[in-house]
Coordinates of C-alpha atoms and ligand atoms in Angstrom, one line a residue:
M26 CA 3.5 2.7 29.1
A27 CA 4.4 0.6 26.1
Y28 CA 5.2 2.4 22.8
A29 CA 5.0 0.9 19.3
A30 CA 8.2 0.6 17.4
F31 CA 8.5 -0.1 13.6
R32 CA 11.1 -2.8 13.8
S33 CA 11.5 -4.3 10.3
I34 CA 10.4 -4.3 6.7
G35 CA 10.3 -7.0 3.9
S36 CA 8.7 -7.3 0.5
Y37 CA 8.2 -9.8 -2.3
V38 CA 7.3 -9.4 -6.0
P39 CA 6.3 -12.1 -8.5
S40 CA 8.9 -12.7 -11.3
K41 CA 6.7 -12.1 -14.3
I42 CA 7.0 -8.5 -15.7
L43 CA 4.2 -6.8 -17.7
T44 CA 5.7 -3.9 -19.6
N45 CA 3.8 -0.9 -21.1
D46 CA 4.7 -2.2 -24.6
E47 CA 3.1 -5.6 -23.8
L48 CA 0.0 -3.8 -22.4
S49 CA -0.3 -1.8 -25.6
K50 CA -0.9 -5.1 -27.5
M51 CA -3.8 -5.8 -25.1
V52 CA -5.6 -2.4 -25.0
D53 CA -5.5 0.8 -27.0
T54 CA -2.6 2.6 -25.3
T55 CA 1.1 3.4 -25.7
D56 CA 4.2 3.3 -23.6
E57 CA 4.4 7.1 -24.2
W58 CA 0.9 7.8 -22.8
I59 CA 1.3 5.6 -19.7
T60 CA 4.8 7.0 -19.0
K61 CA 3.7 10.6 -19.4
R62 CA 0.4 10.3 -17.4
T63 CA 1.6 8.0 -14.6
G64 CA 5.4 7.5 -14.6
I65 CA 4.8 3.7 -14.8
K66 CA 7.0 1.6 -17.1
E67 CA 6.2 -1.9 -15.9
R68 CA 4.4 -3.9 -13.2
R69 CA 4.6 -7.5 -11.8
I70 CA 1.9 -10.1 -12.4
A71 CA 1.5 -13.2 -10.1
A72 CA 1.3 -16.7 -11.5
K73 CA -2.1 -18.4 -11.8
D74 CA -1.4 -20.6 -8.8
E75 CA 0.3 -17.9 -6.8
H76 CA -2.3 -16.5 -4.3
T77 CA -2.3 -13.2 -2.4
S78 CA -1.4 -15.1 0.7
D79 CA 1.7 -16.6 -1.0
L80 CA 3.0 -13.1 -1.8
G81 CA 2.3 -12.0 1.8
V82 CA 4.1 -15.1 3.2
E83 CA 7.3 -14.3 1.3
A84 CA 7.3 -10.7 2.4
A85 CA 6.5 -11.7 6.0
K86 CA 9.4 -14.2 6.2
K87 CA 11.8 -11.4 5.5
A88 CA 10.2 -8.9 7.9
I89 CA 10.1 -11.5 10.7
Q90 CA 13.7 -12.6 10.2
R91 CA 15.0 -8.9 10.1
S92 CA 13.0 -8.0 13.3
G93 CA 15.0 -10.4 15.5
V94 CA 11.6 -11.5 17.0
D95 CA 11.1 -15.3 17.1
A96 CA 8.0 -16.3 15.2
S97 CA 6.6 -17.9 18.4
E98 CA 6.5 -14.5 20.0
I99 CA 4.2 -13.0 17.3
D100 CA 0.8 -12.5 18.9
M101 CA -1.2 -10.9 16.1
I102 CA -1.3 -10.6 12.3
I103 CA -3.3 -8.2 10.2
C104 CA -3.5 -8.1 6.5
A105 CA -4.6 -5.2 4.3
T106 CA -5.9 -6.4 0.9
I107 CA -8.5 -5.7 -1.7
S108 CA -7.7 -8.9 -3.5
P109 CA -8.1 -11.6 -0.8
D110 CA -7.5 -15.3 -1.4
Y111 CA -11.2 -15.8 -0.7
F112 CA -14.4 -13.7 -0.8
C113 CA -15.4 -13.0 2.8
M114 CA -13.7 -16.0 4.5
P115 CA -11.3 -17.3 5.5
S116 CA -9.4 -14.0 5.9
T117 CA -6.1 -13.8 4.1
A118 CA -4.4 -13.1 7.4
T119 CA -5.4 -16.5 8.8
V120 CA -4.2 -18.2 5.6
I121 CA -0.8 -16.4 5.9
A122 CA -0.6 -17.2 9.7
T123 CA -1.1 -20.9 9.0
K124 CA 1.3 -21.0 6.1
L125 CA 3.9 -19.4 8.4
G126 CA 3.1 -21.8 11.3
L127 CA 2.3 -18.9 13.6
G128 CA -0.1 -20.9 15.7
K129 CA -3.5 -19.8 17.1
I130 CA -2.9 -16.1 17.1
T131 CA -5.4 -13.2 16.5
A132 CA -5.7 -12.8 12.7
F133 CA -7.9 -10.6 10.6
D134 CA -8.0 -8.6 7.3
I135 CA -8.9 -4.9 6.9
S136 CA -10.4 -3.2 3.8
A137 CA -9.0 0.3 3.3
A138 CA -7.8 -0.2 -0.3
C139 CA -4.6 1.7 -1.1
T140 CA -4.6 3.3 2.4
G141 CA -4.5 -0.2 3.9
F142 CA -0.9 -0.1 5.2
V143 CA -1.4 3.2 7.0
Y144 CA -4.5 1.8 8.6
L145 CA -2.5 -1.3 9.7
I146 CA 0.1 0.9 11.4
S147 CA -2.6 2.7 13.3
I148 CA -4.3 -0.5 14.5
A149 CA -1.0 -2.1 15.5
K150 CA 0.0 1.0 17.4
A151 CA -3.3 1.1 19.3
F152 CA -3.1 -2.6 20.2
I153 CA 0.4 -2.2 21.5
E154 CA -0.1 1.0 23.4
S155 CA -3.2 -0.5 25.1
G156 CA -1.0 -3.4 26.3
M157 CA -3.2 -6.0 24.5
K158 CA -0.4 -7.2 22.1
K159 CA 3.4 -7.1 21.9
N160 CA 4.6 -8.3 18.5
I161 CA 2.4 -7.6 15.5
L162 CA 3.0 -8.7 12.0
I163 CA 1.3 -6.4 9.4
V164 CA 1.1 -7.4 5.8
G165 CA -0.1 -5.5 2.7
A166 CA -0.6 -8.1 -0.1
E167 CA -2.3 -7.8 -3.4
K168 CA -2.9 -9.9 -6.5
I169 CA -4.7 -7.0 -8.3
S170 CA -4.4 -8.7 -11.6
A171 CA -7.1 -11.1 -10.4
I172 CA -9.7 -8.3 -10.0
M173 CA -8.6 -6.3 -13.1
D174 CA -10.6 -5.9 -16.3
Y175 CA -7.9 -6.0 -18.9
T176 CA -10.2 -4.3 -21.5
D177 CA -10.4 -1.1 -19.3
R178 CA -7.4 0.9 -20.5
G179 CA -8.0 3.7 -18.0
T180 CA -7.5 1.4 -15.1
C181 CA -5.5 -1.7 -16.1
I182 CA -2.4 0.2 -17.0
L183 CA -2.0 1.4 -13.4
F184 CA -1.9 -1.8 -11.3
G185 CA 0.4 -4.6 -10.4
D186 CA 0.9 -7.4 -7.9
G187 CA 3.2 -7.7 -4.8
A188 CA 3.4 -7.7 -1.1
G189 CA 5.1 -5.9 1.8
A190 CA 5.3 -6.7 5.5
A191 CA 6.5 -5.2 8.7
M192 CA 6.9 -6.1 12.4
I193 CA 5.5 -3.6 14.9
C194 CA 6.7 -4.3 18.5
A195 CA 6.3 -3.0 22.0
T196 CA 9.1 -0.9 23.4
Q197 CA 9.7 1.2 26.5
I198 CA 12.0 3.6 24.6
K199 CA 10.0 6.7 23.5
Q200 CA 12.5 7.7 20.8
E201 CA 11.7 4.4 19.0
A202 CA 8.0 5.0 19.0
I203 CA 5.8 5.6 16.0
I204 CA 5.0 9.3 16.4
D205 CA 1.6 9.7 14.9
V206 CA -0.9 8.1 12.4
H207 CA -3.8 9.8 10.8
T208 CA -6.6 7.8 9.1
A209 CA -9.8 9.1 7.5
S210 CA -12.5 8.3 5.0
D211 CA -15.5 9.7 3.0
G212 CA -18.0 7.3 1.6
N213 CA -19.6 10.1 -0.4
Y214 CA -16.9 9.4 -3.0
A215 CA -17.5 5.6 -3.0
D216 CA -18.3 5.5 -6.7
L217 CA -14.9 6.9 -7.7
L218 CA -13.2 3.6 -7.0
M219 CA -15.1 0.4 -6.4
T220 CA -15.7 -3.3 -7.2
P221 CA -19.4 -3.1 -7.9
N222 CA -20.1 -6.8 -8.1
G223 CA -19.5 -9.7 -5.7
G224 CA -21.2 -8.1 -2.7
T225 CA -24.8 -7.5 -1.5
G226 CA -24.6 -3.9 -2.9
S227 CA -24.6 -5.2 -6.4
V228 CA -27.6 -4.5 -8.7
H229 CA -27.2 -8.0 -10.2
D230 CA -28.3 -11.3 -8.9
A231 CA -25.7 -14.0 -8.2
L232 CA -25.6 -15.6 -11.7
E233 CA -25.5 -12.2 -13.4
Q234 CA -22.7 -11.1 -11.1
E235 CA -20.6 -14.1 -12.1
A236 CA -21.1 -13.2 -15.7
A237 CA -20.2 -9.6 -15.1
G238 CA -17.0 -10.4 -13.2
C239 CA -15.8 -9.0 -9.9
F240 CA -13.6 -6.2 -11.3
M241 CA -12.3 -3.0 -10.0
Q242 CA -13.8 0.2 -11.6
M243 CA -12.3 3.7 -11.3
K244 CA -13.1 7.2 -12.3
G245 CA -9.4 8.0 -12.7
N246 CA -9.5 11.7 -13.4
E247 CA -11.9 12.6 -10.6
T248 CA -9.9 10.4 -8.2
F249 CA -6.7 12.1 -9.2
K250 CA -8.1 15.6 -8.3
V251 CA -9.5 14.5 -4.9
A252 CA -6.2 12.6 -4.2
V253 CA -4.0 15.7 -4.7
R254 CA -6.2 18.0 -2.7
T255 CA -6.8 15.6 0.2
L256 CA -3.2 14.2 0.5
T257 CA -1.6 17.7 0.4
K258 CA -3.8 18.9 3.3
D259 CA -3.3 15.6 5.2
V260 CA 0.5 15.6 5.2
I261 CA 0.7 19.3 6.0
D262 CA -1.7 18.8 8.9
I263 CA 0.2 15.8 10.4
L264 CA 3.5 17.7 10.2
E265 CA 2.0 20.9 11.8
K266 CA 0.3 18.9 14.5
N267 CA 3.6 17.3 15.6
S268 CA 5.7 20.5 15.0
I269 CA 7.9 18.8 12.5
D270 CA 9.5 20.6 9.6
S271 CA 9.5 18.7 6.3
S272 CA 13.3 19.1 6.2
A273 CA 13.4 16.6 9.1
I274 CA 11.8 13.9 6.9
K275 CA 14.5 11.5 5.7
H276 CA 12.2 9.4 3.5
F277 CA 8.8 10.5 2.2
I278 CA 7.2 7.2 1.2
P279 CA 3.9 7.8 -0.5
H280 CA 1.4 5.3 -1.9
Q281 CA 2.8 4.7 -5.4
A282 CA -0.3 5.5 -7.5
N283 CA 0.9 8.0 -10.0
Y284 CA 4.1 10.0 -10.3
R285 CA 2.2 13.2 -10.9
I286 CA 0.2 12.8 -7.6
I287 CA 3.5 12.1 -5.7
K288 CA 5.2 15.1 -7.3
A289 CA 2.3 17.5 -6.4
V290 CA 2.3 16.5 -2.7
G291 CA 6.2 16.5 -2.5
D292 CA 6.2 20.0 -4.1
A293 CA 3.6 21.2 -1.6
L294 CA 5.9 20.1 1.2
K295 CA 9.0 21.6 -0.5
L296 CA 10.7 18.2 -0.4
K297 CA 14.0 17.7 -2.2
E298 CA 14.2 14.9 -4.8
E299 CA 16.4 12.7 -2.5
Q300 CA 13.7 12.7 0.2
V301 CA 11.0 11.3 -2.1
V302 CA 10.8 7.5 -2.6
L303 CA 9.6 6.4 -6.0
T304 CA 9.0 2.8 -7.2
V305 CA 6.0 3.5 -9.3
E306 CA 8.1 3.2 -12.5
K307 CA 8.9 -0.5 -11.9
Y308 CA 5.9 -1.8 -9.9
G309 CA 2.9 0.5 -10.7
N310 CA 0.2 0.7 -8.1
T311 CA 0.1 -2.3 -5.8
S312 CA -2.6 -0.8 -3.5
G313 CA -2.2 -1.9 0.1
A314 CA 1.3 -3.4 -0.7
S315 CA 2.7 -0.3 -2.3
I316 CA 4.1 1.6 0.7
P317 CA 5.9 -1.4 2.4
M318 CA 7.2 -2.4 -1.0
A319 CA 8.6 1.1 -1.6
M320 CA 10.0 1.2 2.0
D321 CA 11.8 -2.2 1.4
D322 CA 13.2 -0.8 -1.8
V323 CA 15.0 1.9 0.2
Y324 CA 16.0 -0.7 2.9
E325 CA 17.5 -3.1 0.2
Q326 CA 19.6 -0.2 -1.2
G327 CA 21.0 0.2 2.3
K328 CA 19.5 3.7 2.6
L329 CA 17.1 3.1 5.5
K330 CA 19.0 3.6 8.7
K331 CA 18.0 3.3 12.4
G332 CA 16.4 6.5 13.5
D333 CA 15.5 7.7 10.0
L334 CA 12.2 9.6 10.1
M335 CA 9.7 8.4 7.5
L336 CA 6.5 10.3 6.4
L337 CA 4.0 7.9 4.8
D338 CA 0.8 8.9 2.9
A339 CA -1.8 7.0 1.1
F340 CA -5.1 7.5 -0.7
G341 CA -7.6 4.9 -2.0
G342 CA -11.0 3.4 -2.5
G343 CA -13.7 4.2 0.1
L344 CA -12.5 6.9 -0.3
T345 CA -9.9 6.5 2.4
W346 CA -6.7 8.3 3.1
G347 CA -4.1 8.7 5.8
S348 CA -0.6 9.6 6.8
A349 CA 2.0 8.5 9.4
L350 CA 5.2 9.8 11.0
V351 CA 7.3 6.7 11.7
P352 CA 11.0 6.5 12.8
F353 CA 12.7 3.3 11.6
S354 CA 13.6 1.4 14.8
P355 CA 15.3 -1.9 14.2
K356 CA 16.7 -3.7 17.3
Ligands
ACO420 N1 -4.0 5.1 -23.1 C1 -4.3 6.1 -23.9 N2 -5.3 7.0 -23.6 C2 -6.0 6.8 -22.5 C3 -5.7 5.7 -21.6 C4 -4.7 4.9 -21.9 N3 -4.3 3.9 -21.1 N4 -6.6 5.8 -20.6 C5 -7.4 6.9 -20.8 N5 -7.0 7.4 -22.0 C6 -7.6 8.6 -22.6 C7 -9.1 8.9 -22.1 O1 -10.0 8.1 -22.9 C8 -9.2 10.4 -22.4 O2 -9.4 10.6 -23.8 P1 -10.4 11.8 -24.3 O3 -9.7 13.0 -23.9 O4 -10.5 11.5 -25.8 O5 -11.7 11.5 -23.6 C9 -7.8 10.9 -22.2 O6 -6.9 9.8 -22.2 C10 -7.6 11.6 -20.8 O7 -8.2 10.7 -19.8 P2 -8.1 11.1 -18.3 O8 -8.8 10.0 -17.5 O9 -8.6 12.5 -18.1 O10 -6.5 11.1 -18.0 P3 -5.7 11.5 -16.7 O11 -4.7 12.5 -17.1 O12 -6.6 11.8 -15.6 O13 -4.9 10.1 -16.4 C11 -5.1 8.3 -14.8 C12 -5.6 8.9 -16.1 C13 -3.6 7.9 -15.1 C14 -5.9 7.1 -14.5 C15 -5.1 9.3 -13.7 O14 -6.3 9.9 -13.6 C16 -4.8 8.7 -12.3 O15 -3.7 8.3 -12.0 N6 -5.8 8.8 -11.4 C17 -5.6 8.5 -10.0 C18 -5.6 7.0 -9.7 C19 -5.4 6.8 -8.2 O16 -4.7 7.5 -7.5 N7 -6.2 5.9 -7.6 C20 -6.2 5.9 -6.1 C21 -5.6 4.7 -5.6 S1 -6.1 3.2 -6.3 C22 -7.0 2.2 -5.1 O17 -7.3 2.7 -4.0 C23 -7.3 0.8 -5.4

């Protein structure tokens, strides 16, 4: 049987930095409020002519190069994004595949908001274990600034742009395999986080929708409470199910939504500070890109070593959530 190995990681961030102080000139907020409530100090913003696919391409180039897999051997690409290059079609995955010259491979996007990267891992694992594919490029890429209402101070202070990518490859070595992935959703909470316009669920007709804009809306405080409750249960469940003690986790890499959510889940698992990966301060919430960007941050610091066990967790619009137990398995 083939197992799925997490071979490599890469990320990319746009150069433009948007600080809390700059945001406080755009909406009624302060650096102090944002820092205290979220832990975020700054985030990156893509240029006008820089599309989500462009961010994904740069992250993917690094992941492919570090995997040791030749680009011609990649047989599938999946992209998680809530800020695709185009509404409905073509998928951002096909745009990235073409920009990378990957040929006529299977390519599609998934919509699981901030949980996107965990969903990508579960899909890649299933395709490889079933024997259908061998080398899968997964990309979380977001230009959230393009779907953000910069008059909504409760939401715009949280988000930024960026991309992360990884190669998931077939292996016969069980110790290299992704151990487990858990994914879930509950549409009863759909109204906590949504982009109400742009789709057929909108109450507006096409022209009214254009005027209203296709922006994200969030009920932050309610989302916060459900996130802490759901994520804490989810990470405890995945560890118990696999009989793994939290002390065996080398890197806990949560979705970087809010420092207070990360701290609450880390405390519930009794994790030490050095086990918890934090990039929320410099990048904010980059939705489907946040986990691979945080993982690459650890890699770039030389702290992510072969065999290190990672625990990933994420929570986002849908609502969706999930967790994964992943050993880092470069060639
Ligand atoms: N600056 C100053 N004051 C503000 C700001 C701001 N930027 N935003 C809101 N406030 C005010 C509110 O108006 C409110 O004022 P009031 O008491 O006079 O009514 C007060 O601050 C408290 O507001 P809350 O919304 O209760 O603040 P909270 O402590 O919950 O923090 C936050 C808000 C940061 C948004 C938090 O709720 C959060 O992080 N939520 C979770 C977000 C998340 O995890 N989303 C999931 C992933 S995202 C995805 O899937 C795309």
